């Protein structure tokens, strides 16, 4: 049991390393832009292309990897992240760095899916939820500490040191996988056709569209966090790093808060989320040039930003309750498509109109997400009453009930998973 706990912690460290690699780039874009001699909007594609590759390839790479020994997949994926960080630290060419944002992005959704399955298999059935939640703890810790620490190292030591930090974390996780994860060959698999059949549902595509728009609303602004605080609020690198850390720490609390709201009423929380985004962006625009009010606004922003993860996953999971693993891959894929769209539009606004106007891009996406969500609910009837008649797992007010282990993710989790059969 102790070895299983260590394995789960190793998987959480791997998730931390992956999130630090993916999102750490957000906090160092100004330094990357200066070091590589490219415009900030061009450097922004280092965030956007990573998400785009996940969006396009996520479900397919996860399906293709479903027949390979889990230990081999985990080790290979985390090794790719370690090597990619080393390349970031050594290269002086934008094209090389961009290429090595594409390669690890192919392995990102595979590692997440396999890590969840592995964590669930290694512990008793009653501890499976706790194990998968621990693995996902690497996400919030990555936002809270990995991203700001990357930014701090780039500002106070060197850009290369920030990337060597990412390489070291992923290398330790790689060695941990080799040491603690047992060989886990795959037994019986669910057919591809059974999983892909959920895509025939028209309602699901409206849900997917709303998830894309929510993430576009989030990352059209967050993707240029350092530029906004630097150019609009005139914070130096030290303050930006501190704000990134505060943002991430508040996200941890926000996850629990939104998880509680989802348990009370999923529909109202889903509808309310884009409204909260809209209000936060209006606040950021209003207080952007004011130093002290902006510090407070960043904390509010972080609390609301965190909700987009668990709210969107729960919303998409409502329409894929009979194919939860494939639903997870759809969530990974289309949330990253939203990140790609958001960072692309945000980069265009930054280049054309300046950092102060970034919040209006987020506001526009939030309004669009609210409209699409309303259209989706219209197919079920007001407040989801029709869904309650056809789906015994959804209540009349949209709350998700637990039945046979197929409920939406617990508070703080980003994806939902089921416990795979034990061999």
C-alpha atoms as one frame of an Amber mdcrd trajectory, in Angstrom:
protein
   0.000   0.000   0.000   2.891   2.339   0.813   4.430   1.678  -2.597   1.072
   2.397  -4.251   0.913   5.742  -2.430   4.414   6.594  -3.620   3.421   5.697
  -7.175   0.403   8.002  -7.014   2.655  10.818  -5.786   5.057  10.143  -8.666
   2.163  10.425 -11.110   1.105  13.697  -9.452   4.687  14.944  -9.861   4.502
  14.010 -13.533   1.294  16.024 -13.917   2.984  18.925 -12.113   5.897  18.735
 -14.558   3.583  18.641 -17.560   1.507  21.622 -16.385   4.677  23.549 -15.561
   5.926  22.849 -19.088   2.623  23.744 -20.741   1.604  26.832 -18.766   5.005
  27.977 -17.472   5.506  29.526 -20.901   2.768  32.053 -20.029   4.914  33.689
 -17.354   8.086  33.900 -19.475   6.693  35.104 -22.822   8.276  38.578 -22.468
  11.722  37.026 -21.902  11.215  34.518 -24.744  10.155  37.346 -27.049  13.292
  39.334 -26.172  15.726  36.379 -26.251  14.490  34.970 -29.571  13.830  38.327
 -31.215  10.131  37.817 -32.015   7.011  39.884 -31.352   4.963  39.099 -28.195
   2.026  37.981 -30.340   4.335  35.567 -32.194   5.762  34.253 -28.924   2.169
  33.680 -27.782   1.916  30.861 -30.310   4.250  28.843 -28.081   1.238  28.605
 -25.764  -1.368  28.386 -28.507   0.254  25.728 -30.689   0.726  23.435 -27.690
  -2.985  23.610 -27.029  -3.848  23.268 -30.720  -1.928  20.002 -31.059  -3.685
  18.588 -28.003  -7.021  19.718 -29.423  -6.452  18.013 -32.759  -4.727  14.844
 -31.608  -5.967  14.216 -28.050  -8.756  11.666 -28.555  -6.863   9.818 -31.289
  -3.531   9.482 -29.482  -5.357   8.351 -26.345  -7.245   5.683 -28.294  -4.106
   4.525 -30.114  -2.177   4.210 -26.849  -4.923   2.217 -25.144  -3.284  -1.123
 -25.991   0.266  -0.378 -24.767   1.708  -1.228 -21.360   0.910   1.719 -19.083
   4.396   1.899 -17.582   6.003   2.230 -21.025   3.545   4.951 -22.054   4.052
   6.936 -18.841   7.846   6.689 -19.032   7.998   7.643 -22.715   5.645  10.596
 -22.299   7.421  12.138 -19.321  10.828  11.583 -20.958   9.651  13.609 -23.961
   8.720  16.484 -21.639  12.144  16.379 -19.958  13.968  16.450 -23.311  11.744
  19.244 -24.647  12.512  21.473 -21.669  16.223  20.893 -22.231  15.791  21.975
 -25.855  14.001  25.176 -24.721  16.953  25.944 -22.452  19.558  25.400 -25.178
  18.007  26.769 -28.360  18.233  30.325 -29.647  15.823  29.772 -32.542  12.086
  30.329 -32.365  11.376  27.622 -34.957  13.163  24.974 -32.871  11.332  25.951
 -29.703   8.016  25.886 -31.575   8.743  22.394 -32.947   9.457  21.122 -29.448
   6.167  22.540 -28.232   4.432  20.299 -30.780   6.173  17.039 -29.816   5.302
  16.930 -26.080   1.780  18.146 -26.807   1.158  14.828 -28.598   1.933  12.984
 -25.356   0.101  15.341 -22.982  -3.416  13.794 -23.153  -1.979  10.270 -23.189
  -0.083  10.824 -19.946  -3.156  12.262 -18.229  -5.460   9.436 -19.275  -2.979
   6.682 -18.429  -1.949   8.291 -15.122  -5.584   8.335 -13.997  -6.131   4.707
 -14.958  -2.895   3.655 -13.262  -3.689   5.510 -10.026  -7.122   3.855  -9.874
  -5.714   0.374 -10.457  -2.997   0.576  -7.833  -5.226   1.240  -4.811  -8.289
  -0.466  -3.319 -11.548   0.411  -5.067 -12.742   2.592  -2.195  -9.580   4.732
  -2.498  -9.712   5.183  -6.282 -11.321   8.637  -6.185  -8.791   9.873  -3.653
  -5.928   8.535  -5.791  -7.126  10.215  -8.989  -7.803  13.459  -7.118  -4.218
  13.340  -5.806  -2.927  12.933  -9.350  -4.928  15.978 -10.405  -3.521  17.871
  -7.453  -0.470  18.228  -9.674  -2.505  20.578 -11.887  -3.357  23.124  -9.200
   0.118  22.882  -7.658   1.539  23.471 -11.130  -0.511  26.655 -11.470   0.189
  27.725  -7.882   3.948  27.082  -7.791   5.330  25.665 -11.057   4.226  28.554
 -13.284   5.282  31.405 -10.933   8.578  29.691 -10.070   9.342  29.390 -13.772
   8.617  33.103 -14.139  10.763  33.962 -11.107  13.764  32.012 -12.404  13.490
  33.634 -15.827  13.376  37.097 -14.275  16.054  36.719 -11.576  18.427  34.036
 -12.890  17.995  33.366 -16.610  15.449  32.137 -19.103  17.484  28.946 -19.550
  17.358  28.223 -15.799  13.566  28.371 -15.901  13.493  25.658 -18.541  16.172
  23.572 -16.798  13.870  23.586 -13.765  11.108  22.070 -15.913  13.545  19.501
 -17.298  14.638  18.508 -13.784  11.078  18.027 -12.508  10.174  15.845 -15.476
  13.423  13.869 -15.168  12.671  13.102 -11.499   9.156  12.010 -12.464  10.613
   9.802 -15.226  12.947   8.088 -12.768  10.043   7.702 -10.345   7.944   5.998
 -13.023  10.774   3.564 -13.765  11.234   2.819 -10.055   7.703   2.713  -8.660
   5.227   1.984 -11.471   4.901  -1.785 -12.056   4.530  -3.222 -15.561   0.838
  -2.917 -16.467  -0.058  -4.647 -19.748  -3.543  -3.883 -21.026  -6.262  -6.517
 -20.817  -9.715  -6.121 -22.348 -10.391  -2.823 -24.143 -13.630  -0.991 -24.937
 -14.126  -0.895 -28.713 -13.351   2.286 -30.596 -16.825   2.285 -32.139 -18.598
   2.203 -28.789 -16.660   5.234 -27.610 -16.954   7.201 -30.844 -20.725   6.724
 -31.002 -21.284   9.573 -28.518 -20.267  11.994 -31.268 -23.543  11.288 -33.091
 -25.468  13.349 -30.524 -26.253  16.871 -31.723 -26.683  18.141 -28.166 -23.099
  17.143 -27.370 -21.721  19.437 -30.052 -23.429  22.471 -28.509 -21.940  21.482
 -25.168 -18.523  21.151 -26.790 -18.919  24.588 -28.398 -19.686  26.141 -25.022
 -16.578  24.500 -23.512 -14.407  25.866 -26.349 -15.811  29.375 -25.814 -15.342
  29.237 -22.028 -11.675  28.308 -22.407 -11.226  30.949 -25.111 -12.681  33.483
 -22.667 -10.257  32.338 -19.974  -7.055  32.212 -22.002  -7.517  35.164 -24.345
  -6.639  37.210 -21.253  -4.708  34.803 -18.990  -2.434  33.823 -21.888  -1.010
  37.365 -21.747  -1.011  37.719 -17.957   2.566  39.034 -17.811   2.009  41.531
 -20.647  -1.169  42.912 -19.067   0.365  43.437 -15.639   3.603  44.761 -17.132
   2.192  47.139 -19.739  -1.073  48.244 -18.118  -0.352  48.077 -14.357   3.422
  48.675 -14.797   4.442  45.835 -12.491   8.040  44.651 -12.727   9.074  41.013
 -13.128   9.187  40.395  -9.378   5.621  41.575  -8.939   4.424  39.581 -11.955
   5.938  36.423 -10.452   4.293  37.166  -7.109   0.948  37.750  -8.808   1.250
  34.489 -10.724   1.860  32.640  -7.459  -1.043  34.387  -5.723  -3.230  33.636
  -8.748  -2.370  29.932  -8.568  -2.880  29.689  -4.801  -6.314  31.273  -5.072
  -7.107  28.801  -7.858  -6.752  25.954  -5.359  -9.447  27.507  -3.167 -11.576
  28.362  -6.190 -11.613  24.719  -7.301 -13.182  23.661  -4.016 -15.659  26.535
  -4.070 -16.886  25.777  -7.578 -16.996  22.065  -6.780 -19.406  22.854  -3.949
 -21.536  25.019  -6.235 -21.679  22.244  -8.836 -22.866  19.740  -6.242 -25.660
  22.104  -5.265 -26.798  22.970  -8.781 -24.885  22.146 -11.941 -27.088  24.112
 -14.349 -27.034  27.377 -12.429 -23.275  27.124 -11.931 -22.678  26.457 -15.631
 -24.875  29.415 -16.629 -23.355  31.663 -13.985 -19.744  30.991 -14.869 -19.495
  33.049 -18.093 -21.364  35.855 -16.310 -18.675  35.827 -13.604 -15.962  35.908
 -16.295 -17.608  38.919 -17.894 -17.780  40.784 -14.566 -14.147  39.977 -13.740
 -12.935  41.308 -17.083 -14.868  44.525 -16.646 -13.204  44.830 -13.222  -9.745
  44.203 -14.696 -10.301  46.864 -17.338 -11.510  49.377 -14.768  -8.650  48.945
 -12.288  -5.898  47.874 -14.717  -3.783  51.064 -14.370  -4.210  51.157 -10.566
  -1.540  49.147  -8.751  -3.154  48.292  -5.393  -6.684  47.629  -6.729  -5.185
  45.440  -9.431  -3.496  43.262  -6.792  -6.934  42.582  -5.291  -8.458  42.105
  -8.747  -5.867  39.417  -9.583  -7.027  37.408  -6.558 -10.653  37.642  -7.699
  -9.566  36.739 -11.224  -7.725  33.627 -10.014 -10.713  32.411  -7.998 -13.049
  32.733 -10.999 -10.499  31.397 -13.520 -10.158  28.146 -11.575 -13.853  27.404
 -11.952 -13.664  27.105 -15.723 -11.839  23.782 -15.429 -14.202  21.861 -13.174
 -17.355  23.586 -14.476 -16.572  22.753 -18.105 -15.601  19.169 -17.296 -18.799
  18.588 -15.347 -20.878  20.166 -18.113 -19.327  18.003 -20.845 -19.438  14.920
 -18.605 -23.221  15.341 -18.336 -23.514  14.471 -22.047 -20.977  11.601 -22.058
 -21.980   9.730 -18.915 -22.094   6.411 -20.799 -18.584   6.859 -22.265 -16.681
   8.706 -19.530 -13.135   7.907 -20.643 -13.751   9.111 -24.187 -15.589  12.084
 -22.693 -12.423  12.898 -20.771 -10.411  12.898 -23.984 -12.984  15.166 -25.631
 -12.698  17.560 -22.704  -8.895  17.636 -23.001  -9.090  18.115 -26.757 -11.715
  20.833 -26.995 -10.646  22.762 -23.914  -7.243  23.054 -25.563  -8.889  24.134
 -28.794 -10.440  26.917 -26.738  -7.003  27.827 -25.376  -5.674  27.980 -28.945
  -8.496  30.197 -30.164  -8.266  32.406 -27.090  -4.498  32.941 -27.265  -4.671
  33.596 -31.022  -7.390  36.232 -30.657  -5.700  37.666 -27.587  -2.414  37.926
 -29.495  -4.156  39.745 -32.329  -5.808  42.195 -29.908  -2.464  42.738 -28.139
  -0.676  43.516 -31.417  -3.441  45.637 -32.931  -4.909  47.506 -29.949  -2.555
  47.068 -27.004  -2.654  45.122 -23.736  -5.348  47.313 -22.138  -7.951  45.986
 -24.602  -7.290  42.280 -23.922 -10.145  42.065 -21.436 -12.677  42.877 -24.161
 -11.608  39.766 -26.075 -12.363  37.695 -22.970 -15.671  39.503 -22.493 -16.739
  38.731 -26.059 -15.990  35.036 -25.675 -17.827  34.944 -22.317 -20.961  36.429
 -23.910 -20.747  33.892 -26.751 -20.362  31.042 -24.237 -23.461  32.221 -22.360
 -25.501  32.298 -25.576 -24.432  28.802 -26.668 -25.073  27.418 -23.167 -28.577
  28.884 -23.262 -29.187  27.251 -26.651 -27.989  23.909 -25.274 -30.308  24.170
 -22.285 -33.150  25.061 -24.605 -32.886  21.567 -26.102 -33.518  20.058 -22.671
 -36.246  22.439 -21.605 -35.933  25.259 -19.067 -33.712  24.288 -16.132 -33.008
  20.838 -17.530 -36.462  19.354 -16.738 -36.495  17.255 -19.893 -33.020  15.889
 -19.069 -34.325  14.819 -15.686 -36.998  12.708 -17.384 -34.565  10.958 -19.716
 -31.410  10.713 -17.605 -31.748   9.296 -14.090 -28.324  10.675 -13.198 -29.434
  14.317 -13.629 -31.885  15.985 -11.260 -34.531  18.567 -12.102 -32.255  21.417
 -11.133 -29.232  19.994 -12.895 -27.489  18.399  -9.937 -25.553  15.277 -10.829
 -26.281  12.188  -8.767 -23.820   9.435  -8.012 -24.873   6.100  -9.430 -22.587
   3.133 -10.020 -19.554   5.365  -9.751 -20.533   7.448 -12.789 -20.968  10.860
 -11.239 -19.190  14.003 -12.375 -15.754  14.749 -11.050 -15.346  15.620  -7.378
 -14.513  19.139  -6.295 -11.074  20.170  -7.471 -10.793  17.512 -10.168 -10.512
  18.577 -13.765 -11.606  15.384 -15.438 -13.857  12.541 -14.538 -12.675   8.966
 -14.550 -14.048   5.571 -13.741 -12.194   2.829 -11.948 -10.992   0.351 -14.563
 -11.483  -3.351 -13.876  -8.755  -4.943 -11.831  -6.735  -7.721 -13.392
